[in-house]
Amino acid sequence: PYETARARWREAEALLGSGAGRAARADARIPLLGAVGIALTLGAMPLLRELRELAGRALITLPAEVEERLAGPDDRQRDLVGVMAGTSPVTAGPAVAAVVAAGEADRSELVDALRLTGSAEATPRRDTFGLSGREREVLVQIARGRTNREIGERLFISQKTVGVHVGNILAKLGVSGRVEAAAVAIRLGLTEGR
């Protein structure tokens, strides 16, 4: 089954890389979800992480169970520390928010509040500078030094679409070029966690 899942993963990548746009995305969805199902059954977390990344780049929605399985104790611990420091990319439930807002954020109270909510129910923060999710993905690729062509191949979008995103990013960040945008993004932590 593991090799079948890997083959379906590679099939989905090949379909997405064909450049057929939405049709390729629709065709790739079936093998990708098949691979995800097998990875979930086997508990193959590294493979599941790779499948989640591919689905994210291709804008294919995966079942909620994928995030639940991948959010292990390490992720919850990181979120807890982030909530305490006010730097977490998630906000936990109202019980945690009340503890943090009251300024009584010692570790044991936050742990208790997280237990009351069942887990750190993640809701993403709004993107800084008004960047959309796709624009942040493009910004991460810019910060890695990739060209528009390379970004398009990586995110399964056309070079022209990448150019539009780059223009929007430069305008929203108020910078004059890609290098400046990358520097601002890295300095402000906009590329972290991607």
PDB file of C-alpha atoms in Angstrom:
ATOM      1  CA  PRO A   1       0.000   0.000   0.000  1.00  0.00           C
ATOM      2  CA  TYR A   2       2.817   2.454   0.773  1.00  0.00           C
ATOM      3  CA  GLU A   3       4.285   2.124  -2.719  1.00  0.00           C
ATOM      4  CA  THR A   4       0.789   2.564  -4.182  1.00  0.00           C
ATOM      5  CA  ALA A   5       0.412   5.783  -2.204  1.00  0.00           C
ATOM      6  CA  ARG A   6       3.790   7.025  -3.444  1.00  0.00           C
ATOM      7  CA  ALA A   7       2.823   6.183  -7.032  1.00  0.00           C
ATOM      8  CA  ARG A   8      -0.451   8.098  -6.686  1.00  0.00           C
ATOM      9  CA  TRP A   9       1.457  11.044  -5.185  1.00  0.00           C
ATOM     10  CA  ARG A  10       3.823  11.097  -8.188  1.00  0.00           C
ATOM     11  CA  GLU A  11       0.861  10.726 -10.562  1.00  0.00           C
ATOM     12  CA  ALA A  12      -0.805  13.766  -8.994  1.00  0.00           C
ATOM     13  CA  GLU A  13       2.471  15.741  -9.272  1.00  0.00           C
ATOM     14  CA  ALA A  14       2.813  14.800 -12.932  1.00  0.00           C
ATOM     15  CA  LEU A  15      -0.766  15.793 -13.693  1.00  0.00           C
ATOM     16  CA  LEU A  16      -0.329  19.124 -11.921  1.00  0.00           C
ATOM     17  CA  GLY A  17       2.934  19.754 -13.724  1.00  0.00           C
ATOM     18  CA  SER A  18       1.337  19.231 -17.131  1.00  0.00           C
ATOM     19  CA  GLY A  19       0.299  22.873 -17.222  1.00  0.00           C
ATOM     20  CA  ALA A  20      -3.343  22.151 -18.043  1.00  0.00           C
ATOM     21  CA  GLY A  21      -4.570  24.507 -15.296  1.00  0.00           C
ATOM     22  CA  ARG A  22      -7.897  23.740 -13.674  1.00  0.00           C
ATOM     23  CA  ALA A  23      -8.368  20.539 -15.655  1.00  0.00           C
ATOM     24  CA  ALA A  24      -5.047  19.217 -14.338  1.00  0.00           C
ATOM     25  CA  ARG A  25      -6.033  20.209 -10.803  1.00  0.00           C
ATOM     26  CA  ALA A  26      -9.312  18.305 -11.132  1.00  0.00           C
ATOM     27  CA  ASP A  27      -7.546  15.258 -12.599  1.00  0.00           C
ATOM     28  CA  ALA A  28      -4.847  15.302  -9.894  1.00  0.00           C
ATOM     29  CA  ARG A  29      -7.370  15.487  -7.075  1.00  0.00           C
ATOM     30  CA  ILE A  30      -8.379  11.808  -7.358  1.00  0.00           C
ATOM     31  CA  PRO A  31      -4.893  10.234  -7.095  1.00  0.00           C
ATOM     32  CA  LEU A  32      -3.896  12.779  -4.446  1.00  0.00           C
ATOM     33  CA  LEU A  33      -6.880  11.957  -2.242  1.00  0.00           C
ATOM     34  CA  GLY A  34      -6.235   8.251  -2.811  1.00  0.00           C
ATOM     35  CA  ALA A  35      -2.655   8.663  -1.611  1.00  0.00           C
ATOM     36  CA  VAL A  36      -3.851  10.675   1.392  1.00  0.00           C
ATOM     37  CA  GLY A  37      -6.322   7.924   2.307  1.00  0.00           C
ATOM     38  CA  ILE A  38      -3.596   5.278   2.225  1.00  0.00           C
ATOM     39  CA  ALA A  39      -1.163   7.477   4.182  1.00  0.00           C
ATOM     40  CA  LEU A  40      -3.812   8.066   6.846  1.00  0.00           C
ATOM     41  CA  THR A  41      -4.536   4.345   7.108  1.00  0.00           C
ATOM     42  CA  LEU A  42      -0.831   3.466   7.368  1.00  0.00           C
ATOM     43  CA  GLY A  43       0.005   6.375   9.676  1.00  0.00           C
ATOM     44  CA  ALA A  44       2.747   7.454   7.257  1.00  0.00           C
ATOM     45  CA  MET A  45       3.240  10.965   8.619  1.00  0.00           C
ATOM     46  CA  PRO A  46       6.243  12.012   6.449  1.00  0.00           C
ATOM     47  CA  LEU A  47       4.324  11.011   3.322  1.00  0.00           C
ATOM     48  CA  LEU A  48       1.216  12.759   4.632  1.00  0.00           C
ATOM     49  CA  ARG A  49       3.232  15.963   5.147  1.00  0.00           C
ATOM     50  CA  GLU A  50       4.473  15.815   1.546  1.00  0.00           C
ATOM     51  CA  LEU A  51       0.937  15.242   0.287  1.00  0.00           C
ATOM     52  CA  ARG A  52      -0.336  18.183   2.346  1.00  0.00           C
ATOM     53  CA  GLU A  53       2.361  20.422   0.863  1.00  0.00           C
ATOM     54  CA  LEU A  54       1.485  19.358  -2.691  1.00  0.00           C
ATOM     55  CA  ALA A  55      -2.220  19.890  -2.043  1.00  0.00           C
ATOM     56  CA  GLY A  56      -1.508  23.320  -0.584  1.00  0.00           C
ATOM     57  CA  ARG A  57       0.542  24.395  -3.593  1.00  0.00           C
ATOM     58  CA  ALA A  58      -2.156  23.124  -5.952  1.00  0.00           C
ATOM     59  CA  LEU A  59      -5.005  24.607  -3.869  1.00  0.00           C
ATOM     60  CA  ILE A  60      -6.617  21.198  -3.418  1.00  0.00           C
ATOM     61  CA  THR A  61      -8.586  20.844  -0.188  1.00  0.00           C
ATOM     62  CA  LEU A  62      -7.801  17.801   1.919  1.00  0.00           C
ATOM     63  CA  PRO A  63     -10.029  16.218   4.576  1.00  0.00           C
ATOM     64  CA  ALA A  64      -9.824  17.833   8.024  1.00  0.00           C
ATOM     65  CA  GLU A  65      -8.489  14.565   9.406  1.00  0.00           C
ATOM     66  CA  VAL A  66      -5.129  15.273   7.728  1.00  0.00           C
ATOM     67  CA  GLU A  67      -4.501  18.374   9.835  1.00  0.00           C
ATOM     68  CA  GLU A  68      -5.755  16.614  12.961  1.00  0.00           C
ATOM     69  CA  ARG A  69      -3.327  13.741  12.443  1.00  0.00           C
ATOM     70  CA  LEU A  70      -0.396  16.013  11.618  1.00  0.00           C
ATOM     71  CA  ALA A  71      -1.025  18.296  14.606  1.00  0.00           C
ATOM     72  CA  GLY A  72       0.874  16.232  17.119  1.00  0.00           C
ATOM     73  CA  PRO A  73       2.107  17.127  20.584  1.00  0.00           C
ATOM     74  CA  ASP A  74       5.010  19.161  19.162  1.00  0.00           C
ATOM     75  CA  ASP A  75       2.616  21.383  17.204  1.00  0.00           C
ATOM     76  CA  ARG A  76       0.372  21.893  20.212  1.00  0.00           C
ATOM     77  CA  GLN A  77       3.383  22.714  22.391  1.00  0.00           C
ATOM     78  CA  ARG A  78       4.630  25.258  19.829  1.00  0.00           C
ATOM     79  CA  ASP A  79       1.146  26.817  19.633  1.00  0.00           C
ATOM     80  CA  LEU A  80       0.964  26.985  23.433  1.00  0.00           C
ATOM     81  CA  VAL A  81       4.306  28.771  23.643  1.00  0.00           C
ATOM     82  CA  GLY A  82       3.210  31.082  20.817  1.00  0.00           C
ATOM     83  CA  VAL A  83      -0.051  31.914  22.575  1.00  0.00           C
ATOM     84  CA  MET A  84       1.893  32.723  25.745  1.00  0.00           C
ATOM     85  CA  ALA A  85       4.306  34.967  23.857  1.00  0.00           C
ATOM     86  CA  GLY A  86       1.601  36.493  21.685  1.00  0.00           C
ATOM     87  CA  THR A  87       3.370  35.307  18.512  1.00  0.00           C
ATOM     88  CA  SER A  88       1.338  32.218  17.672  1.00  0.00           C
ATOM     89  CA  PRO A  89      -0.090  31.976  14.165  1.00  0.00           C
ATOM     90  CA  VAL A  90      -3.194  30.467  15.763  1.00  0.00           C
ATOM     91  CA  THR A  91      -5.595  31.578  18.367  1.00  0.00           C
ATOM     92  CA  ALA A  92      -6.948  29.035  20.770  1.00  0.00           C
ATOM     93  CA  GLY A  93     -10.505  28.974  22.045  1.00  0.00           C
ATOM     94  CA  PRO A  94     -12.163  31.628  24.193  1.00  0.00           C
ATOM     95  CA  ALA A  95     -10.891  30.109  27.447  1.00  0.00           C
ATOM     96  CA  VAL A  96      -7.265  30.609  26.383  1.00  0.00           C
ATOM     97  CA  ALA A  97      -8.015  34.085  25.044  1.00  0.00           C
ATOM     98  CA  ALA A  98      -9.545  35.054  28.414  1.00  0.00           C
ATOM     99  CA  VAL A  99      -6.506  33.816  30.337  1.00  0.00           C
ATOM    100  CA  VAL A 100      -4.089  35.650  28.024  1.00  0.00           C
ATOM    101  CA  ALA A 101      -6.189  38.853  28.016  1.00  0.00           C
ATOM    102  CA  ALA A 102      -6.346  38.887  31.819  1.00  0.00           C
ATOM    103  CA  GLY A 103      -2.560  38.956  31.874  1.00  0.00           C
ATOM    104  CA  GLU A 104      -2.457  35.794  33.962  1.00  0.00           C
ATOM    105  CA  ALA A 105      -0.797  33.708  31.301  1.00  0.00           C
ATOM    106  CA  ASP A 106       1.239  31.296  33.298  1.00  0.00           C
ATOM    107  CA  ARG A 107       1.863  27.927  31.685  1.00  0.00           C
ATOM    108  CA  SER A 108      -0.417  25.813  33.914  1.00  0.00           C
ATOM    109  CA  GLU A 109      -3.447  28.061  33.331  1.00  0.00           C
ATOM    110  CA  LEU A 110      -2.936  27.960  29.580  1.00  0.00           C
ATOM    111  CA  VAL A 111      -2.567  24.196  29.633  1.00  0.00           C
ATOM    112  CA  ASP A 112      -5.816  23.926  31.617  1.00  0.00           C
ATOM    113  CA  ALA A 113      -7.555  26.299  29.219  1.00  0.00           C
ATOM    114  CA  LEU A 114      -6.355  24.238  26.261  1.00  0.00           C
ATOM    115  CA  ARG A 115      -7.704  21.098  27.907  1.00  0.00           C
ATOM    116  CA  LEU A 116     -11.071  22.795  28.369  1.00  0.00           C
ATOM    117  CA  THR A 117     -11.256  23.592  24.655  1.00  0.00           C
ATOM    118  CA  GLY A 118     -10.092  20.087  23.734  1.00  0.00           C
ATOM    119  CA  SER A 119      -7.149  21.389  21.724  1.00  0.00           C
ATOM    120  CA  ALA A 120      -5.785  24.552  20.245  1.00  0.00           C
ATOM    121  CA  GLU A 121      -8.530  25.022  17.690  1.00  0.00           C
ATOM    122  CA  ALA A 122      -6.573  26.792  15.017  1.00  0.00           C
ATOM    123  CA  THR A 123      -7.970  29.789  13.209  1.00  0.00           C
ATOM    124  CA  PRO A 124      -5.446  31.525  11.023  1.00  0.00           C
ATOM    125  CA  ARG A 125      -4.619  35.140  11.698  1.00  0.00           C
ATOM    126  CA  ARG A 126      -5.277  37.639   8.953  1.00  0.00           C
ATOM    127  CA  ASP A 127      -2.298  38.041   6.637  1.00  0.00           C
ATOM    128  CA  THR A 128      -0.041  40.960   7.426  1.00  0.00           C
ATOM    129  CA  PHE A 129      -0.172  43.837   4.908  1.00  0.00           C
ATOM    130  CA  GLY A 130      -3.357  42.379   3.413  1.00  0.00           C
ATOM    131  CA  LEU A 131      -1.558  39.653   1.472  1.00  0.00           C
ATOM    132  CA  SER A 132      -3.747  36.794   0.297  1.00  0.00           C
ATOM    133  CA  GLY A 133      -2.718  33.205   0.993  1.00  0.00           C
ATOM    134  CA  ARG A 134      -1.497  32.766  -2.575  1.00  0.00           C
ATOM    135  CA  GLU A 135       0.453  36.032  -2.428  1.00  0.00           C
ATOM    136  CA  ARG A 136       2.193  34.787   0.713  1.00  0.00           C
ATOM    137  CA  GLU A 137       3.098  31.559  -1.076  1.00  0.00           C
ATOM    138  CA  VAL A 138       4.569  33.594  -3.943  1.00  0.00           C
ATOM    139  CA  LEU A 139       6.412  35.819  -1.448  1.00  0.00           C
ATOM    140  CA  VAL A 140       7.998  32.765   0.169  1.00  0.00           C
ATOM    141  CA  GLN A 141       9.240  31.656  -3.247  1.00  0.00           C
ATOM    142  CA  ILE A 142      10.558  35.172  -3.974  1.00  0.00           C
ATOM    143  CA  ALA A 143      12.440  35.090  -0.661  1.00  0.00           C
ATOM    144  CA  ARG A 144      13.991  31.792  -1.762  1.00  0.00           C
ATOM    145  CA  GLY A 145      15.306  33.514  -4.890  1.00  0.00           C
ATOM    146  CA  ARG A 146      13.075  31.799  -7.437  1.00  0.00           C
ATOM    147  CA  THR A 147      12.197  33.362 -10.797  1.00  0.00           C
ATOM    148  CA  ASN A 148       8.616  33.867 -11.983  1.00  0.00           C
ATOM    149  CA  ARG A 149       8.940  30.782 -14.166  1.00  0.00           C
ATOM    150  CA  GLU A 150      10.189  28.650 -11.268  1.00  0.00           C
ATOM    151  CA  ILE A 151       7.448  29.987  -8.992  1.00  0.00           C
ATOM    152  CA  GLY A 152       4.812  29.207 -11.607  1.00  0.00           C
ATOM    153  CA  GLU A 153       6.071  25.643 -11.981  1.00  0.00           C
ATOM    154  CA  ARG A 154       6.212  25.163  -8.223  1.00  0.00           C
ATOM    155  CA  LEU A 155       2.727  26.576  -7.525  1.00  0.00           C
ATOM    156  CA  PHE A 156       1.124  25.258 -10.724  1.00  0.00           C
ATOM    157  CA  ILE A 157       0.181  28.690 -12.062  1.00  0.00           C
ATOM    158  CA  SER A 158       1.217  30.603 -15.189  1.00  0.00           C
ATOM    159  CA  GLN A 159       4.142  33.014 -15.300  1.00  0.00           C
ATOM    160  CA  LYS A 160       1.706  35.811 -16.078  1.00  0.00           C
ATOM    161  CA  THR A 161      -0.298  35.050 -12.933  1.00  0.00           C
ATOM    162  CA  VAL A 162       2.931  35.023 -10.923  1.00  0.00           C
ATOM    163  CA  GLY A 163       3.761  38.438 -12.375  1.00  0.00           C
ATOM    164  CA  VAL A 164       0.386  39.791 -11.254  1.00  0.00           C
ATOM    165  CA  HIS A 165       0.939  38.391  -7.746  1.00  0.00           C
ATOM    166  CA  VAL A 166       4.451  39.876  -7.609  1.00  0.00           C
ATOM    167  CA  GLY A 167       3.083  43.293  -8.610  1.00  0.00           C
ATOM    168  CA  ASN A 168       0.413  43.073  -5.909  1.00  0.00           C
ATOM    169  CA  ILE A 169       2.975  42.023  -3.300  1.00  0.00           C
ATOM    170  CA  LEU A 170       5.316  44.901  -4.138  1.00  0.00           C
ATOM    171  CA  ALA A 171       2.425  47.377  -3.914  1.00  0.00           C
ATOM    172  CA  LYS A 172       1.087  45.984  -0.625  1.00  0.00           C
ATOM    173  CA  LEU A 173       4.515  45.897   1.008  1.00  0.00           C
ATOM    174  CA  GLY A 174       5.388  49.330  -0.374  1.00  0.00           C
ATOM    175  CA  VAL A 175       8.713  48.219  -1.831  1.00  0.00           C
ATOM    176  CA  SER A 176      10.346  48.803  -5.205  1.00  0.00           C
ATOM    177  CA  GLY A 177      11.692  45.355  -6.065  1.00  0.00           C
ATOM    178  CA  ARG A 178      11.877  41.644  -5.369  1.00  0.00           C
ATOM    179  CA  VAL A 179      15.011  41.812  -3.234  1.00  0.00           C
ATOM    180  CA  GLU A 180      13.480  44.489  -1.037  1.00  0.00           C
ATOM    181  CA  ALA A 181      10.248  42.461  -0.772  1.00  0.00           C
ATOM    182  CA  ALA A 182      12.219  39.377   0.263  1.00  0.00           C
ATOM    183  CA  ALA A 183      14.153  41.353   2.862  1.00  0.00           C
ATOM    184  CA  VAL A 184      10.976  42.851   4.343  1.00  0.00           C
ATOM    185  CA  ALA A 185       9.259  39.461   4.369  1.00  0.00           C
ATOM    186  CA  ILE A 186      12.151  37.758   6.136  1.00  0.00           C
ATOM    187  CA  ARG A 187      12.636  40.589   8.640  1.00  0.00           C
ATOM    188  CA  LEU A 188       8.932  40.616   9.558  1.00  0.00           C
ATOM    189  CA  GLY A 189       8.625  36.833   9.639  1.00  0.00           C
ATOM    190  CA  LEU A 190       6.054  36.691   6.826  1.00  0.00           C
ATOM    191  CA  THR A 191       7.786  33.647   5.323  1.00  0.00           C
ATOM    192  CA  GLU A 192       7.943  31.579   8.520  1.00  0.00           C
ATOM    193  CA  GLY A 193       5.997  28.344   8.776  1.00  0.00           C
ATOM    194  CA  ARG A 194       5.757  27.844   5.030  1.00  0.00           C
TER     195      ARG A 194
END
